[in-house]
Amino acid sequence: MDSQQQQQQQQQSPSLQDCLKLLKGERDEQQLAGLLLVTKFCNNDDHASLRTVYNAIASRFLDRLLRTGMGKGIISAGGSDNRDAYLQLSVTVLAAFCRLPEIASSEDMVLKIPLILEIMSNGGKHRSGSHVLEECYEILYLVSAAREDGVTTLYEYGGMKVLASQISCLPDGSHAMELAMKLVQLMLSKVSLDIINNDYISELAVMVNTIARQFAVLHNAQKFEALHLLCVIFSSKYLEQLHQTLCAMGSGSWSNYIRVGIVAILQNRVAPAEKLQALILAETMVSVLGEEWLISQPSLPDIQDPIPANRCLLLILETSRVEAAVLLNELAYLNYEASKSSSSTAESILSKQQNLAVAFSLVERIIKLLSRINGNEGNPIDESTSVKMMNGLNEMIGEVLEYLQDAKEHAQKKGNDLLASVRIVGSYLAETPISCKQKVKELLDYMLLVEGEDEPSPFYSICFLLPMLCQITMEIDGCRALASSGGYKAVVGCLIKLVGPNSYMVEDDSCIFLACDTVMNLLLKKEQLKFFMDQTTYLNLLKALAYWAENKSDPSSIMVASTICVLILDYTSEEELLNHPNFDFSSFIKLSELIAKSLASCGQDISDVMDLYEIIDSGYSRWGRRFPRLRETVERTIS
């Protein structure tokens, strides 16, 4: 110990000794004087002195002093006139003690959490003001962070309600605001978010408003704390309920603040992990509020430089593209070059697949937005922005196709990352079917074979590609590509799964009609293509369509199903159908009734499907003589 340290110790020793004598005194006046002396010479870094003082002080006296300050008791050192001074003194001393981890983690401090919360609840009634409030936040945080039961005590005694009642009044970026957000983070980490949503959905909504504002206006480490906190809050399965509560509060500024914060993260040099968190939050916002959130530009009075309307859209697209490119490269390495024996490799692959899903989801949303607003009057996206977006999308789809090519070369067709890749390719090419034409043609047969991790056979990959397939088969080249690759069997198989007796559950009939249109496009051009559908395939399809249309009453379903069946019947005869072991008589009856029903619709209001009626009528004229029983059903129905 050098001479300067010895001198400092000698200067402090008499004061500390005097303090300890007073703290051990029998009268309240002595102990109160000792506490006041503690605040004079014990600084926050003097842990040794604080530890000595804590061991010397009578815990009951500190409790009585705290309760006196709260108006719950009277110490003999004075009446209620000094209540605010007593409150400030006791809270200041407690905060100083809690800066020592071993004291903060003591049961004695956990037992004081309800009292501290009560002080905060009555904060407006005390003249001691914001200084006491900030120290209360500090006590709660230090004790809750030190002991797990501290967090549960904080929650069980209404910590969420107290924080929600005060957080919107705390100054932006203040130490109290920082501590309040950390307390919310602690409770979210220890208490199930679903339970919190169930108990305190309104309080959580109030906090979202304030935290979103911090995310927008701050430019320090607290900005990232707000980002992480928002990501956690919005990860609940009660997200829709939270959104409804936020809407009921009448303020939509929270979503606009979040947009400002995300733009700030994405356009500045920050760690990749933070950019990924911003993308996760953006994906949540779009899923809740719709794609228009990406391009809206409301004014926020406290944001001096409003962001241009298209800035958020371009930043999210470019960041998602870059993130996807990096993740695809890393996944290719992990899948085909890294050692598979390590469990960490499997965990890393899963994590990267989940992150890739976020980037892909955002890009899909952007594609959907472009599809909806392109060509509309008042399109908020100018030509320059559209060009930038199309260039970015083309580049990204090219990278995804390269990833699929790599998987094809490694004979890998199963994986959620591959299925997601097929999905985004299908989404984009449905809007621009001529993009990457040669590459798509080379990979078409492979993409139709891709399966999700838990799929027994391809289904979803085909569904994802149907919008594109329907588009390209409108032209002879597209039909030729699908027919020559054998991909038509995958489409027919998918259609059978959609409409057959054991049909897959789908959100709506759009997939069914896309598959029907694709098959119909092929059959209408069968002469030009020299296209022939094998017997097993068309028999199964006839049965499935007849079954599906049996209980349909809408003209579109009946006419589409009948059109495909009529075009298929060019291939066969009634005798061949009835003699085939895989085509039973009941299926033939259903088929006959379907075609009869469609032909009987002539004279009804079928203007929307008149072109289909003409195909059915023409086909029936071609092969009707080969199907005497079917013709009998038609004639009986029409007459």
XYZ file of C-alpha atoms in Angstrom:
639
model
C 0.000 0.000 0.000
C 1.537 3.367 -1.025
C 1.612 6.461 1.184
C -1.277 8.157 -0.628
C -3.570 5.172 -0.004
C -2.510 5.058 3.651
C -3.286 8.740 4.015
C -6.741 8.258 2.432
C -7.433 5.348 4.772
C -6.406 7.383 7.790
C -8.696 10.226 6.686
C -11.634 7.862 6.236
C -11.159 5.677 9.285
C -12.381 8.169 11.917
C -15.516 8.900 9.863
C -16.259 5.224 9.356
C -15.689 4.462 13.018
C -17.950 7.338 14.047
C -20.597 6.063 11.616
C -20.433 2.518 12.994
C -20.729 3.770 16.609
C -23.843 5.736 15.717
C -25.384 2.867 13.754
C -24.952 0.587 16.758
C -26.549 3.102 19.101
C -29.739 2.279 20.950
C -31.690 5.417 20.063
C -33.311 6.137 16.679
C -31.601 9.541 16.652
C -28.172 7.918 16.777
C -28.917 5.424 13.993
C -30.451 8.132 11.849
C -27.342 10.254 12.265
C -25.229 7.233 11.370
C -27.203 6.704 8.155
C -26.785 10.341 7.205
C -23.063 9.975 7.763
C -23.067 6.933 5.432
C -24.318 9.097 2.596
C -21.538 11.627 3.264
C -18.468 9.431 2.982
C -19.466 6.148 1.311
C -19.277 6.439 -2.459
C -20.629 3.795 -4.853
C -17.222 2.244 -5.431
C -16.326 1.898 -1.749
C -17.628 -1.657 -1.466
C -15.616 -2.522 1.622
C -17.078 0.359 3.641
C -20.605 -0.348 2.367
C -20.255 -3.995 3.367
C -19.078 -3.000 6.860
C -21.948 -0.519 7.248
C -24.520 -3.073 6.082
C -23.296 -5.599 8.649
C -23.492 -2.971 11.370
C -26.874 -1.454 10.672
C -29.977 -2.742 12.388
C -32.201 -4.082 9.600
C -35.333 -3.367 11.619
C -34.413 0.300 11.916
C -33.936 0.632 8.133
C -37.303 -1.031 7.596
C -38.979 1.322 10.088
C -37.332 4.310 8.455
C -38.547 3.162 5.027
C -42.082 2.602 6.312
C -42.062 5.981 8.044
C -41.157 7.590 4.742
C -44.088 5.715 3.193
C -46.417 7.003 5.921
C -46.785 3.611 7.563
C -44.935 4.207 10.835
C -43.206 6.763 13.031
C -39.642 6.515 14.259
C -38.813 8.248 17.532
C -36.342 10.593 15.853
C -39.145 12.825 14.563
C -42.757 12.916 13.446
C -44.275 12.820 10.005
C -42.885 16.237 9.057
C -39.679 14.657 7.760
C -41.383 11.818 5.914
C -39.990 12.679 2.474
C -36.478 13.094 3.833
C -36.707 9.719 5.556
C -37.963 8.095 2.371
C -35.158 9.564 0.285
C -32.526 8.590 2.859
C -33.720 4.978 3.220
C -34.052 4.445 -0.543
C -30.618 5.985 -1.215
C -28.978 3.742 1.377
C -30.775 0.645 0.055
C -29.674 1.456 -3.495
C -26.073 1.815 -2.311
C -26.226 -1.545 -0.533
C -27.733 -3.285 -3.581
C -24.714 -2.328 -5.659
C -22.936 -5.140 -3.828
C -24.031 -8.403 -5.484
C -23.943 -10.408 -2.237
C -26.332 -7.922 -0.597
C -28.576 -7.584 -3.650
C -28.943 -11.375 -3.720
C -29.936 -11.606 -0.042
C -33.437 -12.688 0.953
C -33.773 -9.489 2.972
C -33.609 -7.433 -0.226
C -36.114 -9.660 -2.063
C -38.552 -9.063 0.808
C -38.280 -5.310 0.199
C -39.454 -5.551 -3.447
C -43.177 -5.148 -2.545
C -42.355 -2.034 -0.479
C -40.297 -0.524 -3.315
C -43.130 -1.172 -5.783
C -45.557 0.526 -3.395
C -43.264 3.545 -3.142
C -43.158 3.749 -6.927
C -46.945 3.429 -7.159
C -47.288 6.401 -4.823
C -44.433 8.283 -6.468
C -46.601 11.258 -7.361
C -47.452 11.807 -3.680
C -43.843 12.290 -2.541
C -42.006 15.579 -2.855
C -38.712 13.689 -3.058
C -39.454 13.266 -6.767
C -37.598 11.607 -9.641
C -34.344 10.936 -7.751
C -36.088 8.501 -5.403
C -37.942 6.953 -8.326
C -34.697 6.314 -10.222
C -33.113 4.707 -7.163
C -36.229 2.520 -6.750
C -35.745 1.312 -10.323
C -32.099 0.610 -9.520
C -32.977 -1.408 -6.405
C -35.527 -3.489 -8.298
C -33.150 -4.189 -11.146
C -30.142 -5.081 -8.996
C -32.175 -7.419 -6.760
C -34.103 -9.021 -9.643
C -30.943 -9.573 -11.657
C -29.194 -11.141 -8.661
C -31.895 -13.647 -7.673
C -34.362 -15.598 -9.777
C -37.040 -15.386 -7.090
C -36.479 -11.632 -7.183
C -37.929 -11.570 -10.715
C -40.908 -13.740 -9.752
C -41.546 -11.558 -6.673
C -41.373 -8.461 -8.868
C -43.936 -9.970 -11.253
C -46.243 -11.416 -8.593
C -46.486 -8.087 -6.744
C -47.580 -6.193 -9.856
C -44.294 -5.084 -11.343
C -45.785 -5.029 -14.857
C -48.637 -2.781 -13.759
C -46.331 -0.366 -11.936
C -43.889 -0.144 -14.845
C -46.689 0.362 -17.361
C -48.144 3.203 -15.287
C -44.837 5.088 -15.255
C -42.765 4.154 -18.294
C -44.453 6.598 -20.669
C -43.615 9.477 -18.280
C -39.892 8.706 -18.019
C -37.558 10.955 -20.045
C -36.291 9.472 -23.328
C -32.924 7.806 -22.879
C -32.810 8.456 -19.116
C -31.186 6.035 -16.693
C -34.628 5.315 -15.240
C -35.926 4.447 -18.716
C -32.953 2.146 -19.269
C -33.611 0.371 -15.969
C -37.348 0.117 -16.668
C -36.669 -1.598 -20.001
C -34.202 -3.969 -18.348
C -36.811 -4.872 -15.744
C -39.321 -5.671 -18.471
C -36.654 -7.785 -20.202
C -35.971 -9.671 -16.955
C -39.642 -10.461 -16.419
C -40.024 -11.595 -20.034
C -37.011 -13.884 -19.632
C -38.282 -15.546 -16.438
C -42.071 -15.503 -16.847
C -43.796 -17.090 -19.840
C -44.727 -14.449 -22.394
C -48.043 -16.215 -22.864
C -48.795 -15.781 -19.149
C -47.813 -12.108 -19.296
C -50.047 -11.591 -22.330
C -52.902 -13.243 -20.509
C -52.407 -11.234 -17.297
C -51.201 -7.874 -18.555
C -52.048 -7.447 -22.251
C -53.044 -3.774 -21.775
C -49.911 -2.998 -19.782
C -47.761 -4.690 -22.416
C -49.393 -2.568 -25.117
C -48.592 0.618 -23.172
C -44.973 -0.485 -22.914
C -44.788 -1.228 -26.660
C -45.735 2.385 -27.372
C -42.922 3.741 -25.218
C -40.271 1.177 -26.169
C -41.009 1.740 -29.867
C -40.390 5.457 -29.339
C -37.041 4.730 -27.665
C -36.163 2.517 -30.626
C -36.783 5.423 -32.981
C -35.326 8.437 -31.168
C -32.276 7.048 -29.369
C -28.861 6.600 -30.973
C -26.960 4.670 -28.320
C -26.879 1.175 -26.850
C -30.445 1.587 -25.558
C -31.650 1.544 -29.160
C -30.501 -2.066 -29.450
C -32.028 -2.935 -26.074
C -35.342 -1.590 -27.360
C -34.947 -3.627 -30.568
C -34.351 -6.874 -28.677
C -37.221 -6.163 -26.299
C -39.668 -5.483 -29.143
C -38.608 -8.707 -30.876
C -39.340 -10.688 -27.712
C -42.706 -9.004 -27.088
C -43.883 -9.574 -30.650
C -42.824 -13.241 -30.652
C -45.883 -14.343 -28.671
C -48.671 -16.470 -30.109
C -50.952 -13.724 -28.741
C -49.545 -11.253 -31.271
C -52.929 -10.612 -32.887
C -54.508 -9.933 -29.502
C -51.691 -7.518 -28.660
C -52.203 -5.765 -31.988
C -55.937 -5.397 -31.315
C -55.167 -3.908 -27.904
C -52.740 -1.432 -29.464
C -55.373 -0.438 -32.025
C -57.964 0.025 -29.272
C -55.609 2.480 -27.566
C -56.102 4.758 -30.567
C -52.470 5.468 -31.356
C -50.743 4.067 -34.411
C -47.489 5.878 -33.770
C -45.842 2.757 -32.319
C -45.658 1.075 -35.746
C -44.271 4.243 -37.325
C -41.620 4.555 -34.616
C -40.653 0.936 -35.260
C -40.259 1.672 -38.974
C -37.980 4.650 -38.214
C -35.876 2.507 -35.878
C -35.560 -0.330 -38.393
C -34.450 2.074 -41.128
C -31.803 3.533 -38.808
C -30.456 0.053 -38.042
C -30.394 -1.097 -41.665
C -28.806 2.014 -43.140
C -25.957 2.224 -40.631
C -22.950 0.073 -39.929
C -24.078 -2.232 -37.149
C -23.348 -5.853 -36.284
C -24.954 -8.465 -38.581
C -26.859 -9.895 -35.607
C -28.555 -6.537 -35.023
C -29.526 -6.252 -38.691
C -31.020 -9.722 -38.525
C -33.040 -8.713 -35.450
C -34.291 -5.671 -37.372
C -35.384 -7.944 -40.239
C -37.183 -10.240 -37.785
C -39.038 -7.257 -36.342
C -39.859 -5.964 -39.849
C -41.234 -9.380 -40.840
C -43.486 -9.322 -37.775
C -44.737 -5.839 -38.607
C -45.576 -6.825 -42.170
C -47.348 -10.002 -41.049
C -49.515 -7.979 -38.644
C -50.038 -4.731 -40.561
C -49.732 -5.839 -44.181
C -47.261 -4.980 -46.925
C -48.392 -1.340 -47.101
C -46.509 -0.753 -43.840
C -43.325 -0.918 -45.931
C -44.206 2.178 -47.968
C -46.379 4.316 -45.676
C -44.938 7.670 -44.605
C -46.889 9.225 -41.738
C -45.458 12.277 -40.011
C -44.077 11.981 -36.498
C -43.757 15.359 -34.770
C -40.605 14.434 -32.847
C -38.751 12.970 -35.867
C -37.041 15.939 -37.523
C -35.976 14.263 -40.783
C -38.790 11.987 -42.012
C -37.575 9.086 -44.115
C -38.558 8.985 -47.818
C -41.549 6.726 -48.560
C -39.521 4.077 -50.398
C -36.433 4.050 -48.156
C -37.737 1.359 -45.816
C -38.800 -0.844 -48.716
C -35.445 -0.641 -50.510
C -33.417 -1.160 -47.335
C -35.394 -4.233 -46.301
C -35.155 -5.723 -49.778
C -31.411 -5.150 -50.091
C -30.636 -6.314 -46.551
C -32.790 -9.412 -47.021
C -31.039 -10.159 -50.320
C -27.577 -9.846 -48.787
C -28.600 -11.846 -45.716
C -30.088 -14.583 -47.897
C -26.955 -14.752 -50.084
C -24.709 -15.140 -47.032
C -26.972 -17.763 -45.449
C -27.268 -19.766 -48.677
C -23.471 -19.898 -48.992
C -23.105 -20.955 -45.366
C -25.821 -23.605 -45.675
C -24.231 -25.001 -48.839
C -20.932 -25.359 -46.977
C -22.544 -26.963 -43.916
C -24.652 -29.328 -46.033
C -22.022 -30.533 -48.472
C -18.551 -29.850 -47.057
C -18.584 -29.569 -43.247
C -18.519 -32.589 -40.962
C -22.034 -33.867 -40.222
C -21.020 -35.744 -37.064
C -21.118 -32.680 -34.835
C -24.393 -31.793 -33.125
C -23.368 -28.149 -33.366
C -23.460 -28.459 -37.161
C -27.088 -29.613 -37.057
C -27.974 -26.763 -34.691
C -26.194 -24.270 -36.922
C -28.045 -25.530 -39.997
C -31.397 -25.215 -38.206
C -30.594 -21.687 -37.011
C -29.537 -20.560 -40.481
C -32.648 -22.118 -42.043
C -34.810 -20.146 -39.620
C -32.989 -16.905 -40.436
C -33.261 -17.637 -44.149
C -37.017 -18.066 -43.724
C -37.233 -14.515 -42.338
C -35.343 -13.016 -45.297
C -37.378 -15.033 -47.791
C -40.658 -14.084 -46.118
C -39.872 -10.372 -46.409
C -38.915 -10.698 -50.065
C -42.117 -12.634 -50.775
C -44.107 -9.865 -49.115
C -42.366 -7.314 -51.306
C -43.132 -9.369 -54.421
C -46.782 -9.512 -53.351
C -46.815 -5.747 -52.790
C -45.344 -5.074 -56.222
C -47.879 -7.414 -57.814
C -50.751 -5.575 -56.155
C -49.746 -1.983 -56.882
C -48.017 -2.239 -60.272
C -50.141 -0.611 -62.946
C -52.496 0.961 -60.403
C -53.188 4.661 -60.406
C -51.401 6.482 -57.634
C -48.642 3.873 -57.445
C -46.437 5.112 -54.591
C -43.353 3.406 -56.044
C -41.685 5.547 -58.710
C -39.985 4.133 -61.780
C -36.461 4.537 -60.392
C -37.356 2.588 -57.267
C -39.081 -0.112 -59.326
C -35.958 -0.591 -61.435
C -33.771 -0.914 -58.324
C -36.183 -3.425 -56.848
C -36.400 -5.551 -59.987
C -32.601 -5.605 -60.244
C -32.337 -6.686 -56.622
C -35.004 -9.360 -57.013
C -33.419 -10.730 -60.186
C -30.059 -10.943 -58.459
C -31.538 -12.703 -55.453
C -33.541 -15.226 -57.488
C -30.384 -15.978 -59.478
C -28.563 -16.768 -56.223
C -31.437 -18.987 -55.057
C -31.403 -20.897 -58.350
C -27.649 -21.440 -57.964
C -28.311 -22.884 -54.521
C -30.912 -25.242 -55.965
C -28.506 -26.218 -58.753
C -25.898 -27.089 -56.143
C -28.434 -29.218 -54.260
C -29.432 -30.978 -57.476
C -25.805 -31.823 -58.231
C -25.469 -33.303 -54.733
C -28.686 -35.329 -55.257
C -30.272 -33.531 -52.311
C -34.000 -32.943 -52.664
C -35.235 -32.927 -49.053
C -34.997 -29.945 -46.703
C -37.003 -26.960 -45.512
C -34.383 -24.606 -46.934
C -34.834 -26.182 -50.373
C -38.615 -26.008 -50.085
C -38.393 -22.335 -49.076
C -36.109 -21.702 -52.049
C -38.618 -23.272 -54.440
C -41.385 -21.203 -52.868
C -39.676 -17.867 -53.398
C -38.694 -18.790 -56.954
C -42.330 -19.695 -57.639
C -43.596 -16.433 -56.109
C -41.270 -14.285 -58.202
C -41.658 -16.140 -61.487
C -45.441 -16.036 -61.173
C -45.041 -12.271 -61.701
C -42.174 -12.395 -64.213
C -42.289 -15.843 -65.867
C -39.663 -14.907 -68.462
C -36.985 -14.170 -65.843
C -34.116 -16.661 -65.609
C -35.909 -18.641 -68.330
C -33.083 -20.987 -69.270
C -32.065 -21.703 -65.668
C -35.638 -22.397 -64.646
C -36.080 -24.772 -67.572
C -32.971 -26.703 -66.501
C -34.152 -26.959 -62.897
C -37.891 -27.436 -63.415
C -37.920 -31.219 -63.092
C -35.751 -31.010 -59.957
C -37.838 -28.291 -58.272
C -40.968 -30.403 -58.743
C -39.283 -33.167 -56.711
C -38.239 -31.042 -53.711
C -39.755 -32.111 -50.386
C -39.989 -30.451 -47.000
C -38.128 -32.045 -44.100
C -41.197 -33.951 -42.861
C -42.958 -34.512 -46.204
C -43.303 -38.113 -47.444
C -43.514 -36.902 -51.062
C -43.457 -33.610 -52.986
C -46.615 -31.577 -52.638
C -45.914 -28.084 -51.361
C -43.112 -27.443 -53.851
C -45.555 -28.172 -56.680
C -48.182 -25.902 -55.094
C -45.598 -23.106 -54.845
C -44.728 -23.476 -58.532
C -48.304 -23.678 -59.819
C -48.740 -19.907 -60.412
C -45.598 -19.938 -62.592
C -46.549 -23.196 -64.333
C -49.985 -21.856 -65.122
C -48.363 -18.766 -66.665
C -45.739 -20.536 -68.755
C -48.102 -23.232 -70.096
C -50.179 -20.540 -71.741
C -47.400 -20.627 -74.373
C -46.340 -23.664 -76.373
C -42.727 -23.432 -75.181
C -43.817 -23.637 -71.562
C -46.047 -26.614 -72.293
C -43.208 -28.326 -74.107
C -40.846 -27.773 -71.155
C -43.350 -29.228 -68.663
C -44.322 -32.154 -70.885
C -40.812 -33.121 -71.971
C -39.485 -33.135 -68.404
C -42.316 -35.345 -67.186
C -43.261 -32.552 -64.791
C -46.905 -32.825 -65.855
C -47.142 -36.017 -63.753
C -46.156 -34.033 -60.677
C -48.837 -31.435 -61.422
C -51.501 -34.094 -62.034
C -50.442 -35.896 -58.860
C -50.738 -32.644 -56.924
C -54.197 -31.992 -58.395
C -55.352 -35.488 -57.412
C -54.168 -34.840 -53.841
C -56.064 -31.546 -53.821
C -59.425 -32.871 -55.057
C -59.452 -36.628 -54.385
C -61.220 -38.443 -51.516
C -58.172 -38.075 -49.257
C -57.545 -34.478 -50.236
C -54.924 -32.301 -48.551
C -56.123 -29.327 -46.546
C -55.497 -26.018 -48.329
C -56.514 -22.468 -47.404
C -58.648 -21.905 -50.507
C -59.375 -23.292 -53.967
C -56.782 -21.153 -55.758
C -54.246 -24.015 -55.903
C -56.906 -26.315 -57.329
C -57.808 -23.933 -60.138
C -54.146 -23.191 -60.925
C -53.440 -26.917 -61.231
C -56.583 -27.383 -63.346
C -55.591 -24.514 -65.657
C -52.074 -25.917 -66.046
C -53.357 -29.388 -66.969
C -55.951 -27.845 -69.261
C -53.282 -25.775 -71.034
C -51.345 -28.966 -71.755
C -54.373 -30.909 -72.977
C -55.526 -28.114 -75.275
C -52.130 -28.161 -76.998
C -51.729 -31.943 -77.050
C -51.838 -32.129 -80.853
C -49.062 -29.565 -81.279
C -46.992 -31.187 -78.530
C -47.650 -34.754 -79.584
C -48.477 -35.060 -75.899
C -49.967 -38.253 -74.534
C -50.965 -38.762 -70.888
C -50.369 -42.335 -69.733
C -53.375 -44.447 -68.769
C -52.744 -44.735 -65.030
C -52.323 -40.977 -64.726
C -55.484 -40.023 -66.587
C -57.625 -42.706 -64.930
C -56.720 -41.449 -61.456
C -57.351 -37.869 -62.525
C -60.789 -38.697 -64.004
C -61.835 -40.362 -60.748
C -60.549 -37.506 -58.583
C -62.225 -34.756 -60.646
C -65.546 -36.632 -60.823
C -65.443 -37.097 -57.042
C -64.575 -33.416 -56.411
C -67.263 -31.997 -58.702
C -70.017 -34.309 -57.425
C -71.163 -31.919 -54.689
C -70.128 -28.668 -56.362
C -72.805 -26.215 -57.407
C -70.752 -23.281 -58.677
C -70.435 -23.180 -62.486
C -66.658 -22.555 -62.405
C -65.821 -25.786 -60.569
C -68.201 -27.889 -62.645
C -67.052 -26.488 -65.984
C -63.321 -26.659 -65.205
C -63.533 -30.268 -63.989
C -65.716 -31.271 -66.955
C -63.395 -29.579 -69.468
C -60.367 -31.564 -68.289
C -62.377 -34.810 -68.287
C -63.684 -34.156 -71.806
C -60.152 -33.522 -73.081
C -58.895 -36.720 -71.424
C -61.694 -38.831 -72.921
C -60.146 -38.193 -76.338
C -57.557 -40.775 -75.238
C -59.932 -43.659 -74.466
C -63.336 -45.282 -74.920
C -66.224 -46.355 -72.713
C -65.379 -50.021 -73.140
C -61.780 -49.454 -72.128
C -62.805 -47.474 -69.046
C -65.379 -49.990 -67.821
C -63.047 -52.935 -68.356
C -60.146 -51.353 -66.473
C -59.730 -52.803 -62.942
C -58.766 -49.418 -61.499
C -61.869 -47.604 -62.741
C -65.042 -48.753 -61.000
C -68.604 -48.291 -62.250
C -69.510 -45.694 -59.603
C -66.679 -43.492 -60.864
C -68.040 -43.857 -64.396
C -71.510 -42.779 -63.210
C -70.058 -39.713 -61.455
C -68.073 -38.857 -64.565
C -71.161 -39.189 -66.781
C -73.238 -37.014 -64.463
C -70.489 -34.345 -64.350
C -70.338 -34.036 -68.143
C -74.131 -34.159 -68.400
C -74.444 -31.385 -65.813
C -71.990 -29.179 -67.673
C -73.700 -29.678 -71.055
C -77.122 -29.086 -69.494
C -75.983 -25.633 -68.346
C -76.405 -24.249 -71.864
C -79.006 -21.471 -71.735
C -78.144 -20.621 -68.128
C -76.066 -17.615 -67.145
C -72.619 -19.059 -67.818
C -71.098 -16.128 -69.683
C -67.968 -16.307 -67.494
C -67.300 -19.901 -68.533
C -68.758 -19.920 -72.050
C -65.336 -20.704 -73.536
C -65.190 -23.849 -71.383
C -68.691 -24.858 -72.454
C -67.603 -24.628 -76.074
C -64.599 -26.920 -75.398
C -66.879 -29.433 -73.631
C -69.474 -29.368 -76.398
C -66.811 -29.772 -79.102
C -65.144 -32.662 -77.264
C -68.451 -34.449 -76.691
C -69.137 -34.173 -80.425
C -65.798 -35.859 -81.136
C -66.032 -38.914 -78.914
C -69.710 -39.136 -77.927
C -70.350 -42.169 -80.106
C -67.633 -44.130 -78.263
C -69.474 -43.637 -74.933
C -73.070 -44.877 -75.387
C -73.938 -45.103 -71.662
C -72.420 -41.725 -70.956
C -74.335 -40.295 -73.953
C -77.544 -41.789 -72.576
C -76.984 -39.970 -69.266
C -76.330 -36.701 -71.102
C -79.432 -36.982 -73.267
C -81.617 -37.884 -70.295
C -80.291 -34.925 -68.314
C -80.637 -32.396 -71.149
C -84.133 -33.518 -72.102
